[in-house]
Coordinates of N, CA, C and O in Angstrom, one line a residue:
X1 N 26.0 -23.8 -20.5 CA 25.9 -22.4 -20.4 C 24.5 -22.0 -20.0 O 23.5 -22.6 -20.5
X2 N 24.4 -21.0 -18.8 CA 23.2 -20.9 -19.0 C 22.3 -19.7 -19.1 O 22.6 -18.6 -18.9
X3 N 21.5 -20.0 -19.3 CA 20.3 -18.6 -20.1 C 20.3 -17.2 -19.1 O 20.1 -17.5 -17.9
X4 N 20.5 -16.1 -19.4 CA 20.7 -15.1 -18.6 C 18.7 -14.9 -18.3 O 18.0 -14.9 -19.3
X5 N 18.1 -14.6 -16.7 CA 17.2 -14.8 -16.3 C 16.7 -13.1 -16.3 O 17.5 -12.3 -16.1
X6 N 15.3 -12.9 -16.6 CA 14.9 -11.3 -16.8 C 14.2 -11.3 -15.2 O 13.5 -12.3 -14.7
X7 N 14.5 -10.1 -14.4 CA 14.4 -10.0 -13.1 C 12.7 -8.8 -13.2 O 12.5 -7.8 -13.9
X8 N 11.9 -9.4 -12.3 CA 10.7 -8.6 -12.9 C 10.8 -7.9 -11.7 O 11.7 -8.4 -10.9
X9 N 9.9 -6.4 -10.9 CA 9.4 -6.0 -9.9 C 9.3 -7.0 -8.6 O 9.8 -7.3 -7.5
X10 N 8.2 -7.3 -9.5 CA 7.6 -8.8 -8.0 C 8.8 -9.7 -7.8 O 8.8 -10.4 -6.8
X11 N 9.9 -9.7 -8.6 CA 11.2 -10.7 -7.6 C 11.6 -10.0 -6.7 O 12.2 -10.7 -5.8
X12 N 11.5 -9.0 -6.5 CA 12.2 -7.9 -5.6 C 11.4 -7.6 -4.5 O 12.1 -7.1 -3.7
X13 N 10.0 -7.8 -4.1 CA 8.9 -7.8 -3.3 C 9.4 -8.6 -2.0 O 9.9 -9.6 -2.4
X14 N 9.3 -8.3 -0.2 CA 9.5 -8.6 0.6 C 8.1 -9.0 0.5 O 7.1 -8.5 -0.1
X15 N 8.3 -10.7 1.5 CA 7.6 -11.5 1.8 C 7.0 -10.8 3.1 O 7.8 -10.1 3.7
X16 N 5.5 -10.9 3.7 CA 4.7 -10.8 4.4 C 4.9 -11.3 5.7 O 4.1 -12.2 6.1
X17 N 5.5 -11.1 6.4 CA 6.1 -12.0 8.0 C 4.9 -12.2 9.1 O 4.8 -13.0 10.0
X18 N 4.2 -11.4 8.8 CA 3.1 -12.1 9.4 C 2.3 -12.9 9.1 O 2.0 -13.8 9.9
X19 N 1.6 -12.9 7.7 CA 1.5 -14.3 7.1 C 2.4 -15.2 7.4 O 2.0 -16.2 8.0
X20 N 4.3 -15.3 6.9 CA 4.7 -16.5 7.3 C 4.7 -17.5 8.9 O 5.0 -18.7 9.2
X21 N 4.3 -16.3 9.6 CA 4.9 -16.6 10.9 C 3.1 -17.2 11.2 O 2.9 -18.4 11.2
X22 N 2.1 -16.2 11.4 CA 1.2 -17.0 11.7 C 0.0 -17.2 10.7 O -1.1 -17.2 11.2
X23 N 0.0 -17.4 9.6 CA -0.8 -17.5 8.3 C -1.7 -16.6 8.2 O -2.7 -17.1 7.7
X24 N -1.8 -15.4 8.5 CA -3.2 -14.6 8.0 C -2.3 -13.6 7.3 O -1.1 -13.6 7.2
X25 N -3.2 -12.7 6.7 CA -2.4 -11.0 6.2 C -2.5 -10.5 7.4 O -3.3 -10.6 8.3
X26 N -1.5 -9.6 7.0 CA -1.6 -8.2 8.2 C -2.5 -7.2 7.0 O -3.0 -7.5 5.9
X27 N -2.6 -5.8 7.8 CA -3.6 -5.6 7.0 C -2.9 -4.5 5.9 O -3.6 -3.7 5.3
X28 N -1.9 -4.5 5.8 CA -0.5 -3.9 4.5 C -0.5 -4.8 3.4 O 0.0 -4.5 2.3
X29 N -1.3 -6.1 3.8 CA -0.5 -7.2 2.9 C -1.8 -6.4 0.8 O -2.8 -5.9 0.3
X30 N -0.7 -6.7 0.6 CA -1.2 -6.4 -1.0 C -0.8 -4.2 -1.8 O -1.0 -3.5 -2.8
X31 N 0.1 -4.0 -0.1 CA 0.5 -3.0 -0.5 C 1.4 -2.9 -2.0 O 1.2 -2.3 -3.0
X32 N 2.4 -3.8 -1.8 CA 3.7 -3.5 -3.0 C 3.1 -4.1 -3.9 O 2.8 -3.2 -4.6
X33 N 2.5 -5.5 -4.6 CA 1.9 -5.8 -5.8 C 0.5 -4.5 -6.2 O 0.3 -4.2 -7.4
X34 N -0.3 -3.9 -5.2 CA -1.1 -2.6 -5.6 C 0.0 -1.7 -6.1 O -0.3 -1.1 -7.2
X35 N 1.3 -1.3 -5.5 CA 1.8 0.0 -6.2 C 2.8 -0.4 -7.3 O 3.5 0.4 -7.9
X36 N 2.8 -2.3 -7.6 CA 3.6 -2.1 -9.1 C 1.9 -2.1 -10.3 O 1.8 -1.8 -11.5
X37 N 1.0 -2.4 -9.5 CA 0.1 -2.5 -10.7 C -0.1 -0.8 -11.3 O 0.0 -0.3 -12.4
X38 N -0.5 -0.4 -9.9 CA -0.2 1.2 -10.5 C 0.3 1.8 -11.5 O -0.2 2.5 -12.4
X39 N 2.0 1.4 -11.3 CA 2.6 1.8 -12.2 C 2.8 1.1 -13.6 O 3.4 1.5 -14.6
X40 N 2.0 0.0 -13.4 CA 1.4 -0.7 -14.9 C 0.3 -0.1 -15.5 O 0.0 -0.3 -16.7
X41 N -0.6 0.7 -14.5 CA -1.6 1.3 -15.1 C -2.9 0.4 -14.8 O -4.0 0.7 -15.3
X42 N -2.7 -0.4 -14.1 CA -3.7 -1.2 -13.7 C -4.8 -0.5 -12.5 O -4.5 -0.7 -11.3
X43 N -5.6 0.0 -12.6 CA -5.8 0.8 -11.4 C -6.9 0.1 -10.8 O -6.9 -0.1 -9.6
X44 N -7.6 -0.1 -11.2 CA -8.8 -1.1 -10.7 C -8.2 -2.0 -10.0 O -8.2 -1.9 -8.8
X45 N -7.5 -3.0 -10.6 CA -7.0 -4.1 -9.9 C -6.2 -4.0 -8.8 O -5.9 -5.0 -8.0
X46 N -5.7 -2.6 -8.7 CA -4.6 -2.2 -7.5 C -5.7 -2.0 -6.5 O -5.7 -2.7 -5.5
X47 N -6.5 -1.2 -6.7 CA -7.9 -1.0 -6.0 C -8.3 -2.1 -5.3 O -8.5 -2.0 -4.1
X48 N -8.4 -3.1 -5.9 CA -9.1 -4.1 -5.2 C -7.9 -5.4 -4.6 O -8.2 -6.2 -3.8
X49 N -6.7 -5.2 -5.2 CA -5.6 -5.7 -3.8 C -5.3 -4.7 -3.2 O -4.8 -5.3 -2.2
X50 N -5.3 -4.0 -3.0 CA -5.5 -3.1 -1.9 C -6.3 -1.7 -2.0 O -6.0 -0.7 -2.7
X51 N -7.0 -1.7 -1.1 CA -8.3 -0.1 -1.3 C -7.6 1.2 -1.0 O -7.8 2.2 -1.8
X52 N -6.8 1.2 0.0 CA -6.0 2.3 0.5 C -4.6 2.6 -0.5 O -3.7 3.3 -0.1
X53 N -4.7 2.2 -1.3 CA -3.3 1.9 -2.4 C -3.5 4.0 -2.6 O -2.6 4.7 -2.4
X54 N -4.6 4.4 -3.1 CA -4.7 5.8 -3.7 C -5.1 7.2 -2.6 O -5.3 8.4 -2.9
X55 N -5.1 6.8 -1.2 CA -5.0 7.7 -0.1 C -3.8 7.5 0.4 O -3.3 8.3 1.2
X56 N -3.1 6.3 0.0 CA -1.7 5.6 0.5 C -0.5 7.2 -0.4 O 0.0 8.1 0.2
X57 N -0.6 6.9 -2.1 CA -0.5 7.6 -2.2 C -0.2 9.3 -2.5 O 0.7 9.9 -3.0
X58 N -1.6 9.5 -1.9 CA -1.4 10.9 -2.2 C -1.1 11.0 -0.5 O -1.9 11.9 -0.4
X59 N -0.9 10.9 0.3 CA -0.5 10.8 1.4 C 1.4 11.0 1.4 O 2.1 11.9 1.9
X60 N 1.7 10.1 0.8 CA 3.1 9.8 0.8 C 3.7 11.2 0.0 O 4.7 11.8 0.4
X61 N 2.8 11.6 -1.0 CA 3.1 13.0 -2.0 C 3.1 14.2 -1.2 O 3.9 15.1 -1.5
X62 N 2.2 14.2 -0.2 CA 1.9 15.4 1.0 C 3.5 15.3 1.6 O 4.4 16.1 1.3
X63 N 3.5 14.5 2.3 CA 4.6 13.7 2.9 C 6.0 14.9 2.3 O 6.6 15.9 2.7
X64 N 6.1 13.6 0.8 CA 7.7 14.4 0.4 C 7.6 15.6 0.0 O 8.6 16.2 -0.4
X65 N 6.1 16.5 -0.1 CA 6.4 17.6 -0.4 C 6.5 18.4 0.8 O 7.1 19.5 0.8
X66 N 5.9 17.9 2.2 CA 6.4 19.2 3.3 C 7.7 19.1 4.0 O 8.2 20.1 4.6
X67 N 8.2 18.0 3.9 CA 9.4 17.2 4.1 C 10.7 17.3 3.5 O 11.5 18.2 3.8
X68 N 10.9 16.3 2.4 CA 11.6 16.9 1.1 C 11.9 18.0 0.3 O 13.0 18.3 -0.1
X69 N 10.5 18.8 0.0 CA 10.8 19.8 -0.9 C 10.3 21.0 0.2 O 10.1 22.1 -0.3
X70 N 10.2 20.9 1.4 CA 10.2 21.5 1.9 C 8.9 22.7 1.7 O 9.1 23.8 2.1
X71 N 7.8 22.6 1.2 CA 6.6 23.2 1.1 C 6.0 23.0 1.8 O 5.4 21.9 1.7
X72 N 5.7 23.7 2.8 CA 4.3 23.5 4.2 C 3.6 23.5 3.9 O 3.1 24.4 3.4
X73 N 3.2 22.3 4.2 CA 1.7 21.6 4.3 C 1.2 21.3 5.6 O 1.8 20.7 6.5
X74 N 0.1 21.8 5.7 CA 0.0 22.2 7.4 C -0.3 20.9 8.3 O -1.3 20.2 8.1
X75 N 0.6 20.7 9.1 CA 0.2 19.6 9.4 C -1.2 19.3 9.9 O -1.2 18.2 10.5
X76 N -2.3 20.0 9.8 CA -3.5 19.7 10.1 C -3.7 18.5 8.5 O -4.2 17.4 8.6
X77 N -3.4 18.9 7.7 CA -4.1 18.4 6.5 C -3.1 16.7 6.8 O -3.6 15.5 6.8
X78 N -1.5 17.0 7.0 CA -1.1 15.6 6.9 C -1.9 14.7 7.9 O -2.2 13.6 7.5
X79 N -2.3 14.9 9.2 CA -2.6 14.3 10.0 C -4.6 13.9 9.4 O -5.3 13.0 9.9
X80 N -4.7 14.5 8.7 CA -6.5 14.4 8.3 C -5.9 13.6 7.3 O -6.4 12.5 7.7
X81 N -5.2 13.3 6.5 CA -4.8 12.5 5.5 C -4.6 11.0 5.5 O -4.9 10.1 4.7
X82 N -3.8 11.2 7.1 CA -3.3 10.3 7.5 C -4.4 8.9 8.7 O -4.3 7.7 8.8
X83 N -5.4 9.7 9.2 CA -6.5 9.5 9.5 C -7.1 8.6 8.6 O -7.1 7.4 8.6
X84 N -7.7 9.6 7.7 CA -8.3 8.7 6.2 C -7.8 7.5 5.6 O -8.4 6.5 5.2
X85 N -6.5 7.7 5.7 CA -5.9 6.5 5.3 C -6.1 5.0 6.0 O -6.5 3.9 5.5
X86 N -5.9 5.3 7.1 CA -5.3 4.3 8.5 C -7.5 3.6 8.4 O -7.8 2.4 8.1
X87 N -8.2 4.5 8.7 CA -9.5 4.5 8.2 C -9.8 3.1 6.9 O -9.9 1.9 6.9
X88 N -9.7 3.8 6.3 CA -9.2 2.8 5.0 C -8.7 1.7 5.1 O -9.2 0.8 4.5
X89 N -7.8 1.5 5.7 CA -6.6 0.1 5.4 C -7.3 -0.7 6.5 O -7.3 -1.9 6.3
X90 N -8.1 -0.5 7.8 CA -8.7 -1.0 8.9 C -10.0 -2.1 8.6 O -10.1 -3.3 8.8
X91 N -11.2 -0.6 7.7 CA -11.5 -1.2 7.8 C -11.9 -2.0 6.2 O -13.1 -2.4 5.9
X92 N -10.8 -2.0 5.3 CA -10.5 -3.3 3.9 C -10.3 -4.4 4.9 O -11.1 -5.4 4.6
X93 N -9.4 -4.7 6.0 CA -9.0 -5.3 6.8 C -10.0 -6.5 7.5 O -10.1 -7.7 7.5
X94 N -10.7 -5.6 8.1 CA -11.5 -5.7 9.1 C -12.7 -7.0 8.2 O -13.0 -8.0 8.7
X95 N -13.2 -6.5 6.5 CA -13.8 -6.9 5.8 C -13.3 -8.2 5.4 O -13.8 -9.4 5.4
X96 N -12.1 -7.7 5.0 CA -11.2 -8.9 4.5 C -11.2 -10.1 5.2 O -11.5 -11.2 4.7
X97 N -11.0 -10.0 6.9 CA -10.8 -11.4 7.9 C -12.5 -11.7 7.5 O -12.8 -12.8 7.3
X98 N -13.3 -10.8 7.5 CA -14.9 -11.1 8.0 C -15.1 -12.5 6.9 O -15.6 -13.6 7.2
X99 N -14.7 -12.0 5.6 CA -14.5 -13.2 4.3 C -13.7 -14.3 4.5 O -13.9 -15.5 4.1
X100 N -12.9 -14.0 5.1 CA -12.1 -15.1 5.4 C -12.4 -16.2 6.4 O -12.2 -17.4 6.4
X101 N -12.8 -15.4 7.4 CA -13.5 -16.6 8.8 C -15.1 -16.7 8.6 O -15.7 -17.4 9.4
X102 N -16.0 -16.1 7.5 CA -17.0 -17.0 7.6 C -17.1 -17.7 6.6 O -18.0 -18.5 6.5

């Protein structure tokens, strides 16, 4: 007989295809373990697997509210949002390889 197994978040996490394919991160990688820490409350540590985790976001919130719930939100602000963000994820990115290749 055997033991019924408890299924956590992170079993459910897609693997990184660009790491598998040519071994580095892309610069997403540490998105989904940042937004289950999140919702563990871990905020620091989401922070520092990934920086853009909290413009990611409130970005995404803009998003389903001009979208979804249908509240205009001008798209000047989504695109300044979206900016910031991309900003953000580049250059954690950018830092990240700098650590890694010297």
């Amino acid at each position: 007989m055997s033991t019924p197994t408890t299924k956590k978040t992170e079993d459910y996490m897609l693997p990184c295809l660009n790491k598998k394919m040519f071994g580095f991160d892309c610069p997403g990688c540490g998105l989904q373990r940042s937004t289950v820490m999140v919702t563990k409350g871990e905020f620091k540590a989401a922070f520092h697997m990934f920086p853009a985790i909290y413009t990611t976001i409130l970005f995404v919130i803009a998003v389903v509210f001009h979208f979804v719930l249908k509240k205009k939100i001008t798209s000047r602000i989504l695109i300044i949002l979206a900016i910031i963000n991309v900003v953000i994820i580049l250059t954690a990115y950018i830092i990240k390889m700098n650590k890694l290749l010297s």
